[in-house]
Coordinates of C-alpha atoms in Angstrom, one line a residue:
M1 CA -28.4 115.0 175.5
E2 CA -26.7 111.8 174.5
Y3 CA -24.6 111.9 177.5
T4 CA -27.4 112.1 180.2
G5 CA -29.1 109.5 177.9
Y6 CA -25.6 106.8 178.1
V7 CA -25.9 107.6 181.9
L8 CA -29.6 106.8 181.9
E9 CA -29.7 103.7 180.6
F10 CA -26.4 102.7 182.8
F11 CA -28.2 103.9 185.7
L12 CA -31.9 101.6 184.2
N13 CA -30.0 98.7 183.7
F14 CA -27.3 98.8 186.5
M15 CA -29.9 99.0 188.7
S16 CA -32.3 95.8 186.6
E17 CA -29.3 93.5 186.3
N18 CA -28.8 93.6 189.7
G19 CA -32.3 93.0 191.3
D20 CA -33.1 96.9 192.4
L21 CA -32.6 98.6 195.9
L22 CA -33.1 95.2 198.0
G23 CA -31.1 93.4 195.2
L24 CA -27.8 96.0 194.5
L25 CA -27.7 95.9 198.6
W26 CA -27.4 92.3 198.8
N27 CA -24.6 92.2 196.3
L28 CA -23.1 95.0 198.2
L29 CA -22.7 92.3 200.9
R30 CA -21.0 89.3 198.8
A31 CA -19.7 92.1 196.6
K32 CA -21.0 90.3 193.6
V33 CA -21.9 93.8 192.0
V34 CA -22.7 93.6 188.1
I35 CA -21.9 95.6 185.9
P36 CA -23.9 96.2 182.6
Q37 CA -21.2 95.8 179.8
R38 CA -23.7 97.9 176.6
G39 CA -24.5 95.3 174.0
T40 CA -25.4 92.4 175.1
E41 CA -28.6 90.5 175.1
T42 CA -28.8 92.4 178.8
F43 CA -28.5 96.3 178.2
I44 CA -31.9 97.2 177.0
S45 CA -32.5 99.9 175.7
A46 CA -34.6 103.4 177.9
I47 CA -37.5 102.7 176.0
G48 CA -37.3 98.8 177.0
H49 CA -37.5 99.9 180.4
M50 CA -40.7 102.3 180.1
D51 CA -42.8 98.5 178.5
G52 CA -41.1 95.5 179.7
R53 CA -43.6 93.5 177.2
I54 CA -41.1 91.2 175.3
D55 CA -43.9 88.6 174.5
L56 CA -46.4 88.4 171.5
Y57 CA -50.5 88.4 173.1
K58 CA -51.6 85.7 172.9
A59 CA -49.6 84.5 170.3
E60 CA -50.5 80.8 169.4
N61 CA -51.1 79.9 166.2
L62 CA -50.3 83.2 165.0
V63 CA -49.0 83.5 161.3
E64 CA -52.2 80.9 160.6
Q65 CA -53.9 84.0 162.4
I66 CA -52.8 86.0 159.9
E67 CA -52.6 83.9 156.7
N68 CA -56.5 83.3 157.6
S69 CA -56.9 87.4 156.9
V70 CA -55.0 87.4 153.6
S71 CA -57.2 87.7 151.2
E72 CA -57.4 86.3 147.2
D73 CA -56.0 89.8 145.7
G74 CA -52.9 89.5 148.6
G75 CA -55.3 92.1 151.0
L76 CA -55.8 92.0 154.3
K77 CA -59.0 91.4 154.4
V78 CA -60.3 93.2 157.3
E79 CA -60.4 96.6 156.6
L80 CA -59.0 98.2 160.2
G81 CA -56.3 95.6 160.2
N82 CA -55.4 92.6 161.9
R83 CA -55.4 92.5 165.0
A84 CA -52.9 90.2 165.6
L85 CA -50.3 90.8 162.4
M86 CA -50.6 94.6 164.5
D87 CA -49.9 93.0 167.6
L88 CA -46.8 91.5 165.9
C89 CA -45.4 94.3 164.1
I90 CA -45.5 97.3 167.3
M91 CA -43.1 94.8 169.5
A92 CA -41.4 94.7 166.1
S93 CA -41.3 98.7 166.8
K94 CA -40.7 99.0 169.9
L95 CA -38.1 95.7 169.9
A96 CA -35.9 98.4 167.0
Y97 CA -34.6 100.1 170.1
E98 CA -32.4 98.0 171.0
N99 CA -29.2 95.9 170.3
A100 CA -28.8 93.5 167.9
K101 CA -28.1 90.1 170.2
V102 CA -31.5 91.9 172.6
V103 CA -33.6 91.1 168.8
H104 CA -32.2 88.3 168.4
N105 CA -32.6 86.3 171.5
I106 CA -36.1 87.7 171.6
V107 CA -37.1 86.8 168.2
V108 CA -36.1 83.4 168.4
N109 CA -36.6 82.4 171.9
H110 CA -39.4 84.4 173.2
W111 CA -41.8 84.8 169.6
K112 CA -39.9 81.4 168.3
M113 CA -39.3 82.7 164.7
H114 CA -36.6 82.8 162.4
F115 CA -34.1 85.9 162.9
V116 CA -32.4 86.3 159.5
D117 CA -30.5 90.0 159.9
F118 CA -29.6 93.2 161.7
Y119 CA -28.6 96.3 160.5
N120 CA -26.8 99.2 161.1
C121 CA -26.8 101.5 158.8
W122 CA -25.1 104.5 157.7
N123 CA -26.5 108.1 157.4
D124 CA -24.1 110.2 154.6
F125 CA -25.4 113.5 156.4
Q126 CA -24.9 112.9 159.7
N127 CA -21.5 111.3 158.6
E128 CA -22.3 108.2 160.8
N129 CA -24.2 104.4 161.1
C130 CA -27.2 106.0 163.1
T131 CA -30.4 104.2 160.5
Q132 CA -30.9 100.7 162.5
V133 CA -32.9 97.7 161.4
F134 CA -33.7 94.1 160.9
I135 CA -35.3 91.6 159.0
F136 CA -37.3 88.5 160.5
C137 CA -39.0 85.4 159.2
D138 CA -41.6 83.5 161.0
K139 CA -39.3 80.1 159.6
P140 CA -36.0 79.4 158.6
A141 CA -38.0 77.2 155.7
D142 CA -40.9 78.3 153.7
A143 CA -41.3 81.4 155.5
N144 CA -45.1 82.8 154.8
L145 CA -43.8 86.2 156.6
I146 CA -41.1 88.3 156.0
L147 CA -40.8 91.2 159.2
I148 CA -38.9 94.2 158.4
S149 CA -39.0 96.9 160.9
F150 CA -37.2 100.1 161.1
R151 CA -36.1 101.9 164.4
G152 CA -38.2 104.7 165.6
T153 CA -36.6 108.4 167.3
E154 CA -34.3 107.8 169.6
P155 CA -35.3 109.8 173.1
F156 CA -31.5 111.2 173.6
D157 CA -30.5 111.4 169.4
A158 CA -30.6 114.8 169.3
D159 CA -29.9 114.2 165.4
D160 CA -33.0 111.8 165.0
W161 CA -35.3 114.9 167.1
C162 CA -33.5 117.3 164.2
T163 CA -34.9 114.9 161.6
D164 CA -38.3 115.1 162.7
F165 CA -38.4 118.0 162.9
D166 CA -37.0 118.1 159.6
Y167 CA -39.0 120.4 156.5
S168 CA -36.9 119.9 154.0
W169 CA -37.8 118.1 151.3
Y170 CA -36.7 116.9 148.0
E171 CA -38.3 117.3 144.3
I172 CA -38.7 114.5 142.3
P173 CA -40.0 115.2 138.9
N174 CA -44.2 113.3 138.5
F175 CA -43.4 112.3 141.6
G176 CA -44.1 114.6 144.2
K177 CA -42.1 116.1 147.1
V178 CA -40.0 114.2 150.1
H179 CA -38.7 114.4 152.3
M180 CA -35.2 115.5 153.6
G181 CA -33.9 114.2 155.4
F182 CA -36.3 110.8 155.7
L183 CA -34.3 109.8 152.5
E184 CA -30.6 110.8 154.4
A185 CA -32.2 108.2 156.7
L186 CA -32.4 105.4 154.2
G187 CA -28.7 105.6 152.7
L188 CA -30.2 108.0 149.5
G189 CA -28.3 111.2 150.0
N190 CA -26.6 113.8 151.5
R191 CA -27.5 117.6 150.8
V192 CA -24.3 119.3 150.8
N193 CA -24.5 117.6 147.4
T194 CA -28.6 117.9 147.0
T195 CA -27.7 116.2 143.0
T196 CA -26.6 112.7 144.8
F197 CA -31.3 112.9 145.9
K198 CA -31.6 112.6 141.9
D199 CA -28.4 109.9 141.3
H200 CA -30.2 107.4 143.7
L201 CA -33.9 108.0 143.1
T202 CA -33.4 108.4 139.2
Q203 CA -31.9 104.8 138.6
N204 CA -30.7 104.6 135.2
K205 CA -34.1 101.7 134.7
N206 CA -31.8 99.6 132.2
S207 CA -28.9 99.8 134.2
M208 CA -31.1 98.7 137.3
K209 CA -33.1 95.5 135.0
Y210 CA -29.7 94.5 134.3
S211 CA -28.6 94.2 138.3
N212 CA -32.4 92.5 139.4
I213 CA -31.7 90.0 136.5
A214 CA -28.3 89.4 137.1
D215 CA -28.7 88.9 140.7
N216 CA -32.0 86.5 139.8
N217 CA -28.9 84.2 138.2
D218 CA -26.6 84.5 140.7
P219 CA -26.6 80.6 142.0
T220 CA -25.2 81.9 145.3
S221 CA -28.2 84.6 146.2
S222 CA -30.5 81.9 148.0
S223 CA -28.0 81.7 150.7
E224 CA -28.1 84.5 153.9
S225 CA -23.5 84.1 153.1
E226 CA -21.8 87.3 153.4
S227 CA -20.9 85.6 149.7
S228 CA -24.0 86.8 148.8
D229 CA -24.2 89.8 149.7
A230 CA -21.1 91.1 148.5
D231 CA -22.4 90.2 145.1
S232 CA -25.5 91.5 145.4
D233 CA -23.3 95.1 146.6
T234 CA -21.3 95.4 143.2
L235 CA -24.9 94.7 141.5
D236 CA -26.6 97.4 143.2
Q237 CA -23.3 99.3 142.5
S238 CA -24.0 98.2 138.5
S239 CA -27.2 100.1 138.6
V240 CA -25.7 103.7 139.5
S241 CA -22.7 103.9 138.1
E242 CA -22.8 106.4 135.9
K243 CA -24.0 109.0 138.3
G244 CA -20.7 110.3 139.5
N245 CA -21.9 111.3 143.0
I246 CA -22.9 108.2 144.5
S247 CA -19.8 106.4 145.3
P248 CA -20.1 102.4 146.5
E249 CA -19.4 102.9 149.7
M250 CA -23.1 104.8 149.8
V251 CA -24.6 102.0 148.2
K252 CA -23.5 98.5 149.8
K253 CA -23.7 100.6 153.9
G254 CA -27.1 102.6 152.8
A255 CA -30.1 101.3 154.8
Y256 CA -32.6 100.6 151.5
Y257 CA -30.1 98.8 148.6
A258 CA -29.1 97.1 152.1
V259 CA -32.9 95.8 152.7
R260 CA -33.5 95.6 149.6
R261 CA -31.1 93.1 148.4
K262 CA -31.8 91.0 151.5
L263 CA -35.2 90.9 150.7
R264 CA -34.9 89.9 147.6
R265 CA -32.7 87.2 148.1
L266 CA -35.4 86.3 151.0
L267 CA -38.5 86.4 148.9
R268 CA -37.1 84.1 146.0
K269 CA -36.1 81.7 149.0
H270 CA -39.4 81.2 150.0
K271 CA -42.1 82.1 147.1
N272 CA -44.6 81.6 149.1
A273 CA -44.1 84.4 151.2
K274 CA -45.4 88.2 151.8
F275 CA -43.4 90.8 153.6
V276 CA -44.4 93.2 157.0
V277 CA -42.6 96.5 157.1
T278 CA -43.4 98.6 160.5
G279 CA -41.2 101.5 162.7
H280 CA -42.7 103.7 165.2
S281 CA -41.7 107.6 165.4
L282 CA -38.7 108.2 162.6
G283 CA -39.1 104.3 161.9
G284 CA -42.6 104.1 160.9
A285 CA -41.4 107.5 158.2
L286 CA -38.6 104.8 157.0
A287 CA -40.9 102.2 156.9
I288 CA -43.3 103.3 154.1
L289 CA -40.4 105.2 153.1
F290 CA -38.8 102.7 151.6
P291 CA -41.9 100.6 149.3
T292 CA -42.2 104.9 148.0
V293 CA -38.9 104.6 146.5
L294 CA -39.4 100.4 144.6
V295 CA -43.1 101.6 143.7
L296 CA -40.4 104.6 142.2
H297 CA -37.3 102.0 141.0
E298 CA -39.9 100.0 139.4
E299 CA -39.6 97.2 141.4
M300 CA -42.9 95.6 140.9
E301 CA -42.3 92.2 141.5
M302 CA -40.4 93.0 144.1
M303 CA -44.2 95.7 145.7
Q304 CA -46.5 92.6 144.4
K305 CA -45.1 90.1 147.0
L306 CA -45.8 93.3 149.4
L307 CA -48.9 92.1 152.6
G308 CA -49.2 95.4 154.0
I309 CA -46.9 98.6 155.4
Y310 CA -48.3 99.4 159.5
T311 CA -46.8 102.7 161.6
F312 CA -46.9 103.7 164.8
G313 CA -46.8 107.9 165.5
Q314 CA -45.1 108.5 162.3
P315 CA -44.3 112.0 161.0
R316 CA -45.0 112.6 157.8
I317 CA -43.0 112.4 155.0
G318 CA -44.1 114.9 151.5
N319 CA -46.6 116.7 149.9
M320 CA -49.8 116.0 148.0
Q321 CA -48.7 114.7 144.8
L322 CA -46.5 111.6 146.7
V323 CA -50.2 111.6 148.3
K324 CA -52.0 111.1 144.9
F325 CA -48.8 108.7 143.2
M326 CA -48.9 105.9 146.2
E327 CA -52.4 105.4 146.5
Q328 CA -52.9 104.6 143.8
R329 CA -50.4 101.3 144.2
L330 CA -51.2 101.2 148.7
D331 CA -54.5 101.3 148.3
H332 CA -56.0 99.4 145.1
P333 CA -57.9 96.0 145.1
V334 CA -57.6 96.8 149.1
P335 CA -55.7 98.6 150.8
K336 CA -52.3 98.4 151.9
Y337 CA -51.0 100.7 154.7
F338 CA -52.5 101.3 158.1
R339 CA -51.1 104.4 159.8
V340 CA -51.8 104.1 163.7
V341 CA -52.0 107.4 165.8
Y342 CA -52.9 107.5 169.5
C343 CA -54.7 110.2 170.4
N344 CA -52.9 113.9 171.5
D345 CA -48.8 111.9 170.0
L346 CA -47.0 115.2 168.4
V347 CA -45.1 113.6 165.9
P348 CA -48.0 112.1 163.7
R349 CA -48.4 116.3 163.2
L350 CA -45.5 117.0 162.0
P351 CA -44.2 118.2 160.5
Y352 CA -47.3 120.6 159.1
D353 CA -49.4 120.1 156.3
D354 CA -50.6 123.7 156.6
K355 CA -50.6 126.9 153.8
T356 CA -46.7 126.6 154.4
F357 CA -45.2 123.7 154.4
L358 CA -48.2 121.2 152.9
Y359 CA -46.3 117.8 153.8
K360 CA -49.4 115.3 153.6
H361 CA -50.6 112.0 155.6
F362 CA -51.6 109.6 153.1
G363 CA -52.5 105.3 154.7
V364 CA -55.6 104.5 156.3
C365 CA -55.4 105.9 159.5
L366 CA -56.2 103.7 162.9
Y367 CA -56.8 107.0 165.4
C368 CA -57.3 105.7 169.0
D369 CA -57.5 108.1 172.1
S370 CA -57.6 107.9 175.8
F371 CA -59.3 105.7 176.5
Y372 CA -58.9 102.7 173.1
N373 CA -61.8 104.0 171.1
E374 CA -61.3 102.9 167.2
Q375 CA -61.9 104.8 164.8
K376 CA -61.2 104.8 160.8
M377 CA -60.1 107.8 159.3
D378 CA -58.8 109.5 156.3
E379 CA -56.3 112.0 159.0
E380 CA -55.8 112.4 162.3
P381 CA -58.0 114.9 164.4
D382 CA -56.7 118.6 164.9
P383 CA -53.6 117.1 162.8
N384 CA -51.8 121.3 163.3
F385 CA -53.7 121.4 166.2
F386 CA -50.9 123.9 168.3
G387 CA -53.1 126.2 168.6
L388 CA -54.3 128.2 172.2
R389 CA -57.5 126.5 171.7
Y390 CA -56.1 123.5 172.3
I391 CA -53.8 123.6 175.0
I392 CA -56.3 123.0 177.9
P393 CA -57.8 120.0 176.7
L394 CA -55.1 118.5 176.0
Y395 CA -53.4 119.0 179.8
L396 CA -56.8 117.9 180.9
N397 CA -56.2 114.6 179.2
A398 CA -52.6 114.3 180.6
I399 CA -53.7 115.1 184.0
W400 CA -56.3 111.6 183.1
E401 CA -52.9 109.3 181.6
L402 CA -51.0 110.1 184.4
I403 CA -53.7 109.2 187.3
R404 CA -55.5 106.4 184.7
S405 CA -51.9 105.4 184.6
F406 CA -51.2 103.8 187.7
I407 CA -54.5 101.5 187.8
M408 CA -53.9 100.5 184.8
G409 CA -52.6 97.0 186.1
Y410 CA -56.3 96.7 188.1
M411 CA -58.1 98.1 185.3
Y412 CA -56.8 95.7 182.5
G413 CA -54.9 92.7 184.2
P414 CA -51.2 93.4 185.7
E415 CA -49.5 92.3 182.1
Y416 CA -50.5 96.2 181.6
K417 CA -49.0 97.7 185.2
E418 CA -46.4 100.5 184.7
G419 CA -43.2 100.7 186.3
W420 CA -42.0 104.2 188.1
F421 CA -39.6 104.9 185.3
S422 CA -42.3 104.7 182.5
L423 CA -44.8 107.0 185.3
L424 CA -42.0 109.8 185.9
F425 CA -42.1 110.0 182.1
R426 CA -46.0 110.2 182.5
A427 CA -45.5 113.2 185.1
M428 CA -43.2 114.9 182.5
G429 CA -47.0 115.1 179.5
L430 CA -47.9 117.9 182.5
A431 CA -45.6 119.8 180.6
F432 CA -44.7 117.7 177.4
P433 CA -48.1 116.6 177.1
G434 CA -47.7 115.4 173.1
I435 CA -44.2 114.3 173.0
V436 CA -45.7 111.8 176.6
D437 CA -48.2 110.5 173.6
H438 CA -45.7 109.2 171.7
S439 CA -44.1 106.5 173.7
P440 CA -44.8 103.3 172.1
V441 CA -46.6 102.3 175.5
N442 CA -49.3 103.7 174.6
Y443 CA -48.9 101.9 170.8
V444 CA -48.9 98.9 172.4
N445 CA -52.6 99.6 175.1
S446 CA -53.9 100.9 171.9
V447 CA -53.5 97.8 170.0
R448 CA -53.6 95.1 172.5
L449 CA -56.9 97.0 174.2
G450 CA -58.4 98.5 171.0
R451 CA -61.9 98.4 170.3
D452 CA -64.3 99.1 167.8
R453 CA -67.6 97.5 167.9
L454 CA -68.9 98.7 164.8
L455 CA -66.8 96.2 163.4
Q456 CA -66.5 93.1 163.4
M457 CA -62.2 92.6 164.3
S458 CA -60.7 89.8 163.9
S459 CA -59.7 88.3 167.1
F460 CA -57.3 86.2 169.2

């Protein structure tokens, strides 16, 4: 699978960088064929080729729109979420699939915002750096908004898909059961030695408080320098130093610790800033799990700066006990967690919430059907829809979406026109409809075209 993805992405970039077929023929005649180089700002992922939109939708005065939708108690005034913020989040979630140079280029040159950092973090169970996350602010000084975006499931990464379909969990006393694969992706344990989860998740509170106080008093911590990162590494390691199953390298390389260190410093530097966490697919699971662990670690000062969490096509992360624990902290005084689900997307229905597996969703579900009609619900329709009675509607909808994809540009405007690669992927929906609905293309369209006439939404 990985080799297939490698070849496909090379081919897609080879064609695009040479101007598609006619451009390639012309370059061949001139002996000026362009060979794409991975890791450069012109090398785009398969997700990026499926949906080439990179600019924010009507982004003028974006931050002002977001600020105007924030209530006095720090939540969002509009129940179904703020449109400008939703668009920023889905675009950041889609951008997370790209390499660091592409991310930097788009954040700085297209979105006109301040790029902070890109992390490629360690998963101790998979024994590789496979958790990507990037951070940016609306401006370099006196920022109002900090956004953290986790990368989702790579289309050609079998390990990522195995994580999504994994049903293993780790039970935290008085907290609930949490998906084990997602904890590993955040760098919070390894199922080979399950005591590592306990060591990460039940850190010594006195050590943690000392770590936070020391970090706050660090005179160099207001800068975003490597030396400040090194100091924070030492402090984070001290909070788990008494746990014999956690190596300093796990603390230094794990996504949770890396993001927490940077976020703490950014919030101290930008006194008025609030932060948003977002992600698509696996990235959505990590986006909600990150603040969940912050709550578990009693990082309440940091959580007071949370503006919201937006996830797209996110799988379930825990059981009902976890749901009740987090609802008390994210729904009051106003909802801060919005979970967007498009139509028959397979991934939000995983892992099952039946009597065997007991996984549950929480947060406000913003469900969008294939006609882009929005509904606010506790759970998406047909939460375990993989039965015979759902087969016919599932495939009929896949046929409708394939037909519509040919005329999207005529229906909604040129920016919604789908290219040949997206059309080919939709054709696969005739065999795997739940997978195709998971595409970020559908979520961008849902945010920009979604409508609910019963509620007055914040407009662009």
